[in-house]
mmCIF file of C-alpha atoms in Angstrom:
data_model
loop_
_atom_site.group_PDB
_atom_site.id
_atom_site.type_symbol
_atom_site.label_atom_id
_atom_site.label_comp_id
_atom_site.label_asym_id
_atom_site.label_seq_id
_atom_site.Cartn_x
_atom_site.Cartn_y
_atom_site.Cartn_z
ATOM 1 C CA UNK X 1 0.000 0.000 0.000
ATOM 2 C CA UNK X 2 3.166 2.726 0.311
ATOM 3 C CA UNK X 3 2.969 2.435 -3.216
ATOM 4 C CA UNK X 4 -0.375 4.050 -3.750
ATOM 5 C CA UNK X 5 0.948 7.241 -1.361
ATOM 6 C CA UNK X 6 4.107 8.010 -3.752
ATOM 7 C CA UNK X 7 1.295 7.795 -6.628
ATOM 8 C CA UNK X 8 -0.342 10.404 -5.329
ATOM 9 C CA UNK X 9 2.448 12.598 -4.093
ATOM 10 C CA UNK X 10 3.852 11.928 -7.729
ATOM 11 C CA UNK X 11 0.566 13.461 -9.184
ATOM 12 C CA UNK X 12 0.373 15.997 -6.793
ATOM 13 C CA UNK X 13 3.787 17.001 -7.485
ATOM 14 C CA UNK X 14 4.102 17.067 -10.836
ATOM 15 C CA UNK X 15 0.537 18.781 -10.775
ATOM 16 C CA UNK X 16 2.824 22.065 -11.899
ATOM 17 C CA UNK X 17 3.995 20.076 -14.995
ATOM 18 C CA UNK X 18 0.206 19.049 -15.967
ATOM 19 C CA UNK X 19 -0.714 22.709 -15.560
ATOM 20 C CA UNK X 20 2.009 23.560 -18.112
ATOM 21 C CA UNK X 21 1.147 20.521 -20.694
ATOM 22 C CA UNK X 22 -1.843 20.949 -20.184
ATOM 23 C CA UNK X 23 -2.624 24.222 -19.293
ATOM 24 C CA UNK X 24 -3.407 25.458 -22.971
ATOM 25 C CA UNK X 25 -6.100 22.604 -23.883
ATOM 26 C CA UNK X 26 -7.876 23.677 -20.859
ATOM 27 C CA UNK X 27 -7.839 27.117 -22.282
ATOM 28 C CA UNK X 28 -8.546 26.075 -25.429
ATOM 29 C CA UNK X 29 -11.793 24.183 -24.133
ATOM 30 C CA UNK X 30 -12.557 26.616 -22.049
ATOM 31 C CA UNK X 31 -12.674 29.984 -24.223
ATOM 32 C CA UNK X 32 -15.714 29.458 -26.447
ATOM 33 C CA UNK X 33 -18.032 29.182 -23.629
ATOM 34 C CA UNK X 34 -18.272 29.404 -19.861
ATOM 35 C CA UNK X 35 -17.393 26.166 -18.897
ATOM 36 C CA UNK X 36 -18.804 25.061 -15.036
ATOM 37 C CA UNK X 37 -16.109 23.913 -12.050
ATOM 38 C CA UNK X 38 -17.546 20.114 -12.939
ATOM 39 C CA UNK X 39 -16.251 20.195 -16.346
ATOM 40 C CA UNK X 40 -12.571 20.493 -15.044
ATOM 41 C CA UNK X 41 -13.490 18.198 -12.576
ATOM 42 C CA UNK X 42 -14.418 15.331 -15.362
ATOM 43 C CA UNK X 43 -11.981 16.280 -17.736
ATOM 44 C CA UNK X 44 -8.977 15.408 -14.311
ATOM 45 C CA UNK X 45 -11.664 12.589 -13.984
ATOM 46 C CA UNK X 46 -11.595 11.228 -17.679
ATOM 47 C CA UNK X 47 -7.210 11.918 -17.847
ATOM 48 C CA UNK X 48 -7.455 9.125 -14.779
ATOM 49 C CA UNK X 49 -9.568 6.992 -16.548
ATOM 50 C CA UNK X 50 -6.730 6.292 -19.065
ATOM 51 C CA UNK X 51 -3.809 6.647 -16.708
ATOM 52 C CA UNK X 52 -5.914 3.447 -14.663
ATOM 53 C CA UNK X 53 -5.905 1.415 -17.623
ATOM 54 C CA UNK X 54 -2.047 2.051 -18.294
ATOM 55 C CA UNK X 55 -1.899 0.867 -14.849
ATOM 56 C CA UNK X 56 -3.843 -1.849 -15.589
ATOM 57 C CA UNK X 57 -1.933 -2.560 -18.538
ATOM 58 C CA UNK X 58 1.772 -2.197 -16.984
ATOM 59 C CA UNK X 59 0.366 -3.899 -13.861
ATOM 60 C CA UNK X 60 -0.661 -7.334 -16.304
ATOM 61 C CA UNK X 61 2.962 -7.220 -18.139
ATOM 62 C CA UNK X 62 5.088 -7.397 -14.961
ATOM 63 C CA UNK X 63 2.531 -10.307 -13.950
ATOM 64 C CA UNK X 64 3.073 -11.936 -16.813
ATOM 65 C CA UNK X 65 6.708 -11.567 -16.507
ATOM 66 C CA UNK X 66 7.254 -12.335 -12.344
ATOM 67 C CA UNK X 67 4.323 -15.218 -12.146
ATOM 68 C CA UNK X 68 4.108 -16.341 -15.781
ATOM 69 C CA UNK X 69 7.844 -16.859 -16.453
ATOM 70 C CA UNK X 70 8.973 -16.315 -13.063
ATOM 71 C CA UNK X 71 11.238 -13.643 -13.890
ATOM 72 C CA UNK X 72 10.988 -11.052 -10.874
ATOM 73 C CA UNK X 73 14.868 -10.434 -10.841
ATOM 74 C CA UNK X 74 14.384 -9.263 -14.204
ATOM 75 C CA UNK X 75 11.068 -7.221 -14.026
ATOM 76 C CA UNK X 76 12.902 -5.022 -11.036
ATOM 77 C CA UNK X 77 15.886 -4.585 -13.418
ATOM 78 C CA UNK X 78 13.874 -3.142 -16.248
ATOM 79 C CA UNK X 79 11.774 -1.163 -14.362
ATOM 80 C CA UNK X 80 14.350 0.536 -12.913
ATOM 81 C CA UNK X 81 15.963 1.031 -15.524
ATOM 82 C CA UNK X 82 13.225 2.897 -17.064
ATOM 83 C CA UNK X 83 13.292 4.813 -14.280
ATOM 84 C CA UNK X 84 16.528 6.096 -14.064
ATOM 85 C CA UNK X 85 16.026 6.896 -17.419
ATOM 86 C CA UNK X 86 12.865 8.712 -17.410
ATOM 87 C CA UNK X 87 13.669 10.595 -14.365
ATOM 88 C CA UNK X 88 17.390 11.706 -16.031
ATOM 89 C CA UNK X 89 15.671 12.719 -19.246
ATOM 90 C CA UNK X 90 12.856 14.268 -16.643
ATOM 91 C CA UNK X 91 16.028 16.753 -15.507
ATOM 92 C CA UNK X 92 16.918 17.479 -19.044
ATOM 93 C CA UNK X 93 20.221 15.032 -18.352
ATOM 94 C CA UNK X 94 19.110 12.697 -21.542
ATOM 95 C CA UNK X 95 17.529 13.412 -24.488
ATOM 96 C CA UNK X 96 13.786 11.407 -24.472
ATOM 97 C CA UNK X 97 11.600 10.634 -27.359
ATOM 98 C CA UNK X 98 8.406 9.154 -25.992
ATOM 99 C CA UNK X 99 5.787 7.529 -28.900
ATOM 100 C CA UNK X 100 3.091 9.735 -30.222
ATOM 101 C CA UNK X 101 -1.202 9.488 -31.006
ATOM 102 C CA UNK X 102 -1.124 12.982 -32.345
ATOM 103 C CA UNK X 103 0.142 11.638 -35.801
ATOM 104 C CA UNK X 104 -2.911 9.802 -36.072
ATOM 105 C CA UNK X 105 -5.902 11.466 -38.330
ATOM 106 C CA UNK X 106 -8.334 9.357 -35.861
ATOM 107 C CA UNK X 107 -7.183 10.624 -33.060
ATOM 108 C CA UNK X 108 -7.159 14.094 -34.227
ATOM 109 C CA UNK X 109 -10.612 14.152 -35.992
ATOM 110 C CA UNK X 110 -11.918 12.351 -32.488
ATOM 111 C CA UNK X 111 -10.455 15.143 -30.342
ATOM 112 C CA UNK X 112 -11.959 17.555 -33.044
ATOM 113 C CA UNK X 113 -15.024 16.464 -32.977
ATOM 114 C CA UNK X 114 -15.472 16.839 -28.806
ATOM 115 C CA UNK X 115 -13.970 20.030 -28.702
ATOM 116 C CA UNK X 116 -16.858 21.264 -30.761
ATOM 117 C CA UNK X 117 -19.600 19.349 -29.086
ATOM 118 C CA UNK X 118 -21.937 21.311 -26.663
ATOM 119 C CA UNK X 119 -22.876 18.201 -24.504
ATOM 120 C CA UNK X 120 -22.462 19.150 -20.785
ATOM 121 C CA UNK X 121 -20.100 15.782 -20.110
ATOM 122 C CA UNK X 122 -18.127 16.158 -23.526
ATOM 123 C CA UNK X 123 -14.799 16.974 -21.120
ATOM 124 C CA UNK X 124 -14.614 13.501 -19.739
ATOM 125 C CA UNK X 125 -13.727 11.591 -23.236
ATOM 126 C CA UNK X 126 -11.619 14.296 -23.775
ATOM 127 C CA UNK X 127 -10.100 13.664 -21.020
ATOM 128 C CA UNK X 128 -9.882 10.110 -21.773
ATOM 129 C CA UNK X 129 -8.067 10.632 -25.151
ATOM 130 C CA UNK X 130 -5.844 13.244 -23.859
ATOM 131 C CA UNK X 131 -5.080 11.316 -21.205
ATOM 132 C CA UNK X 132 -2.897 8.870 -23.790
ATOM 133 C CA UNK X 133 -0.623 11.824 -24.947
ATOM 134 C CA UNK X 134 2.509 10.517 -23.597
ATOM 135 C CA UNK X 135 4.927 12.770 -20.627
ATOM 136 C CA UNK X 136 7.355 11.784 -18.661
ATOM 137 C CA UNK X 137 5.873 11.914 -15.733
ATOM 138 C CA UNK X 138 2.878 9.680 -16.242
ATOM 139 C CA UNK X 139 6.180 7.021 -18.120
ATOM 140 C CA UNK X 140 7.839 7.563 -14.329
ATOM 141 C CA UNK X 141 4.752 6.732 -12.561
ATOM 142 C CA UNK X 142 4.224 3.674 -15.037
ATOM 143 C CA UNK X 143 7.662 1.940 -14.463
ATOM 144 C CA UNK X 144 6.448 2.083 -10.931
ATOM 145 C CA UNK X 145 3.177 0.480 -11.758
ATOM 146 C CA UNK X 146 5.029 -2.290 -13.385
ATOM 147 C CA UNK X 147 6.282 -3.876 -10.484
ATOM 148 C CA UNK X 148 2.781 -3.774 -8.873
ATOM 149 C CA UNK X 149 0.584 -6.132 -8.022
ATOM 150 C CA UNK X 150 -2.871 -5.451 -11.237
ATOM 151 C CA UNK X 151 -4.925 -3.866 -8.601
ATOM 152 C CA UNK X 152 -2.618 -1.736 -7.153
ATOM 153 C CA UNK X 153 -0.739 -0.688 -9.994
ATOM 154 C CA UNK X 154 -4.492 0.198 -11.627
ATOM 155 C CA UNK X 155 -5.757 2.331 -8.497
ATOM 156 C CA UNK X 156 -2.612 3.562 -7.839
ATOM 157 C CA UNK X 157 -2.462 5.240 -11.506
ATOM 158 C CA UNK X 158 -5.962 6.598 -11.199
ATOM 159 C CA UNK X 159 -5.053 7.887 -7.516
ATOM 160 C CA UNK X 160 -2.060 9.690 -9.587
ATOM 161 C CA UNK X 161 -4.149 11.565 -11.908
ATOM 162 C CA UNK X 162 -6.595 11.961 -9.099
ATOM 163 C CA UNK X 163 -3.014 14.139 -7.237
ATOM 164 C CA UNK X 164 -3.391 15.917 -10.472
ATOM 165 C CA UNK X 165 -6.638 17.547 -10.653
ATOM 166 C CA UNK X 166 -6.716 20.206 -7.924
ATOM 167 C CA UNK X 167 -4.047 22.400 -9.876
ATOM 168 C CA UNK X 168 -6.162 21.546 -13.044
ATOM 169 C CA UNK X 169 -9.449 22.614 -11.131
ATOM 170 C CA UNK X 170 -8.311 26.119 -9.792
ATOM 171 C CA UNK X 171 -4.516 25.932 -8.430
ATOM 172 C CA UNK X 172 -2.476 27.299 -10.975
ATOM 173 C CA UNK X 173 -1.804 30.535 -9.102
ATOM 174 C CA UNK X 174 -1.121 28.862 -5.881
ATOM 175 C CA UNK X 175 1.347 25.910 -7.730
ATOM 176 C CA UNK X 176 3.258 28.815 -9.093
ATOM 177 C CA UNK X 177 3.469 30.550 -6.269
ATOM 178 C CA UNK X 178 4.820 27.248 -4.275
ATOM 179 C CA UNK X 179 7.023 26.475 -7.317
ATOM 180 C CA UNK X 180 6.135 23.141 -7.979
ATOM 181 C CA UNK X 181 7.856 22.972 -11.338
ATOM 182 C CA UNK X 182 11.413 22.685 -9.116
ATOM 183 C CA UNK X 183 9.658 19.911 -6.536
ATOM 184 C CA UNK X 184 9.139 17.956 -9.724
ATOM 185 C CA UNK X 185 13.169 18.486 -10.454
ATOM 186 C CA UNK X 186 13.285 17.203 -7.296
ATOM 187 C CA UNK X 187 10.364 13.919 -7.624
ATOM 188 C CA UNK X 188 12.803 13.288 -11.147
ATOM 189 C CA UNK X 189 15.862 12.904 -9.135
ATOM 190 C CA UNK X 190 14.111 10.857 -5.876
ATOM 191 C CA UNK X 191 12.630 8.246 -8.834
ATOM 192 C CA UNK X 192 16.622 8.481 -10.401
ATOM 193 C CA UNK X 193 17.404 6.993 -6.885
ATOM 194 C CA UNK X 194 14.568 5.094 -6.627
ATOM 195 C CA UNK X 195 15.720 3.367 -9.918
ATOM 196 C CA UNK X 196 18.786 2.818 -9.032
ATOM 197 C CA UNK X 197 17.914 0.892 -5.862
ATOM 198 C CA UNK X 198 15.150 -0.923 -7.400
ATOM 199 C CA UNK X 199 17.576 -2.493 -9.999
ATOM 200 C CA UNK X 200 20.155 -3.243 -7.092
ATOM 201 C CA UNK X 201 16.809 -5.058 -5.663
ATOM 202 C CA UNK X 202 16.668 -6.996 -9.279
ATOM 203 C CA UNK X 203 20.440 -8.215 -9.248
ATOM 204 C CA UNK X 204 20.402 -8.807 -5.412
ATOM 205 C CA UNK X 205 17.503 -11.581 -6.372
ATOM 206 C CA UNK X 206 19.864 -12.830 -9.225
ATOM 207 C CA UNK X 207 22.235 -13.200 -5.871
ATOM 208 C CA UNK X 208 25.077 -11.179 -7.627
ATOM 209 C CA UNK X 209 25.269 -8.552 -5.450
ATOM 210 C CA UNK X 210 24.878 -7.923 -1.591
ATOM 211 C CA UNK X 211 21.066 -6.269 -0.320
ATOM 212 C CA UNK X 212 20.324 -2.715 -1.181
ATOM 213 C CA UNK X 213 20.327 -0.043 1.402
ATOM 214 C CA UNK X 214 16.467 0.355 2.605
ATOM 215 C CA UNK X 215 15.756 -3.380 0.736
ATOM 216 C CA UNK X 216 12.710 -4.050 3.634
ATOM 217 C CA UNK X 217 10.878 -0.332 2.849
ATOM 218 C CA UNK X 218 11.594 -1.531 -0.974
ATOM 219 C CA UNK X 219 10.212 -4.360 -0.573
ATOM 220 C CA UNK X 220 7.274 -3.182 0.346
ATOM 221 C CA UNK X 221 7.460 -0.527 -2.350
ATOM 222 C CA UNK X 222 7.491 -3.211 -5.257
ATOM 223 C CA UNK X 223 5.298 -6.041 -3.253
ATOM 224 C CA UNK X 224 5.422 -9.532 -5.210
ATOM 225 C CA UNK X 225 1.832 -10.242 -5.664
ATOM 226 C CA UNK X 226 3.139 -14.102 -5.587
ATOM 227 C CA UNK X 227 5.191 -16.240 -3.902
ATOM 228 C CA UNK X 228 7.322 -18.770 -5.297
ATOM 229 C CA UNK X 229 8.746 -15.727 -8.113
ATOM 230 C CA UNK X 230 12.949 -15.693 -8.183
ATOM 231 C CA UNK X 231 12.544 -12.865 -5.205
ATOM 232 C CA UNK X 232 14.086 -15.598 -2.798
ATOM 233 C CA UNK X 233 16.916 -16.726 -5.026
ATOM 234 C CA UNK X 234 19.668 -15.425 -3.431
ATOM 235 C CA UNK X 235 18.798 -17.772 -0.195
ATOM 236 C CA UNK X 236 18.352 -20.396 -1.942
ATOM 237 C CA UNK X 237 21.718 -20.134 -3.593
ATOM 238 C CA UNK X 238 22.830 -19.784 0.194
ATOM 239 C CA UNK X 239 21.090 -22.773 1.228
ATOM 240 C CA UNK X 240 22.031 -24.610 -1.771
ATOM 241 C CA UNK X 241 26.004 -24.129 -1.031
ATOM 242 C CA UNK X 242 25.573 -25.081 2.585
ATOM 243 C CA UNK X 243 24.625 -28.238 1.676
#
């Protein structure tokens, strides 16, 4: 369950960044006609509708890869590696080309078309298909989802565009004023660590190198939704010699 808390002090944090990405198609809804407080509230609403079924997607993969083919070693290795890396290109340390829907005529005609409907609830499928325009920070909060057990990797990514809404609903002013675009500098360089040490986690269970600082509070941060995965390897390469 620690998991689901850095979710949502992930969205919260990087609320600034949303306001900035997202800021102008906000405005952009928002100018032709008076919009209500709801309709920011669904379009925050429909943005975690998606981010829980990348959850839910990332979630199935590293089950797939820890229970299916019982490679949990390997899982914590990749996902922190994608860490480290999204969080270095997060402080502008490597260069980061994330995959694009915007190229697609679909997606364009389909975001089009709900921009100029009047219905009261159009901001929620907009905020479903915007949701899939791809940042680093929702790519930093999916290599955490990864090593998540489905459920919690699916809440947890809805609880992290839940973090996001107040500064979409009215905080701007008061995220500017707190400077939350240099917390996220800081959230990018906390998952950089957090990489690291969850890929220390990954070759510790390959039993090639000693524990990780902190390896009980990580192991609580990536929980193995089953036993019986390669998490114990290491002691049973110890138990193995001893005989």
């Amino acid at each position: 369950m620690l998991s689901l808390y850095l979710f949502l002090i992930l969205g919260f944090i990087g609320s600034g960044h949303c306001v900035g990405m997202c800021g102008p198609l906000v405005i952009s809804y928002t100018l032709p006609r008076k919009n209500s407080w709801y309709s920011h509230v669904l379009y925050g609403l429909g943005r975690s509708t998606t981010y829980a079924l990348l959850g839910f997607l990332a979630g199935s993969f590293g089950q797939i890869i820890q229970s299916l083919l019982g490679l949990r070693a390997t899982l914590l290795i990749l996902a922190g590696g994608v860490m480290i890396y999204m969080g270095l290109g997060q402080l502008k340390l490597l260069p980061r080309k994330l995959p694009s829907l915007q190229q697609y005529k679909w997606y364009q005609k389909s975001v089009g078309l709900l921009y100029e409907s009047n219905t009261w609830y159009r901001t929620y499928p907009l905020g479903v298909l915007l949701g899939f325009i791809p940042c680093g920070l929702i790519a930093m909060a999916l290599s955490l989802a990864i090593t998540q057990p489905i459920a919690i990797a699916t809440l947890g990514m809805f609880i992290f565009g839940l973090g996001t809404i107040p500064a979409m609903v009215g905080f701007g002013i008061l995220i500017q004023r707190l400077k939350i675009p240099k917390l996220e500098r800081y959230a990018a360089m906390v998952m950089v660590v957090l990489g690291c040490l969850t890929l220390w986690m990954g070759v510790y269970q390959l039993g090639w190198l000693p524990a990780p600082p902190q390896s009980a509070l990580l192991g609580k941060l990536h929980p193995a939704s089953l036993p019986g995965t390669s998490d114990n390897q290491p002691d049973l390469d110890r138990h193995h010699h001893h005989h």
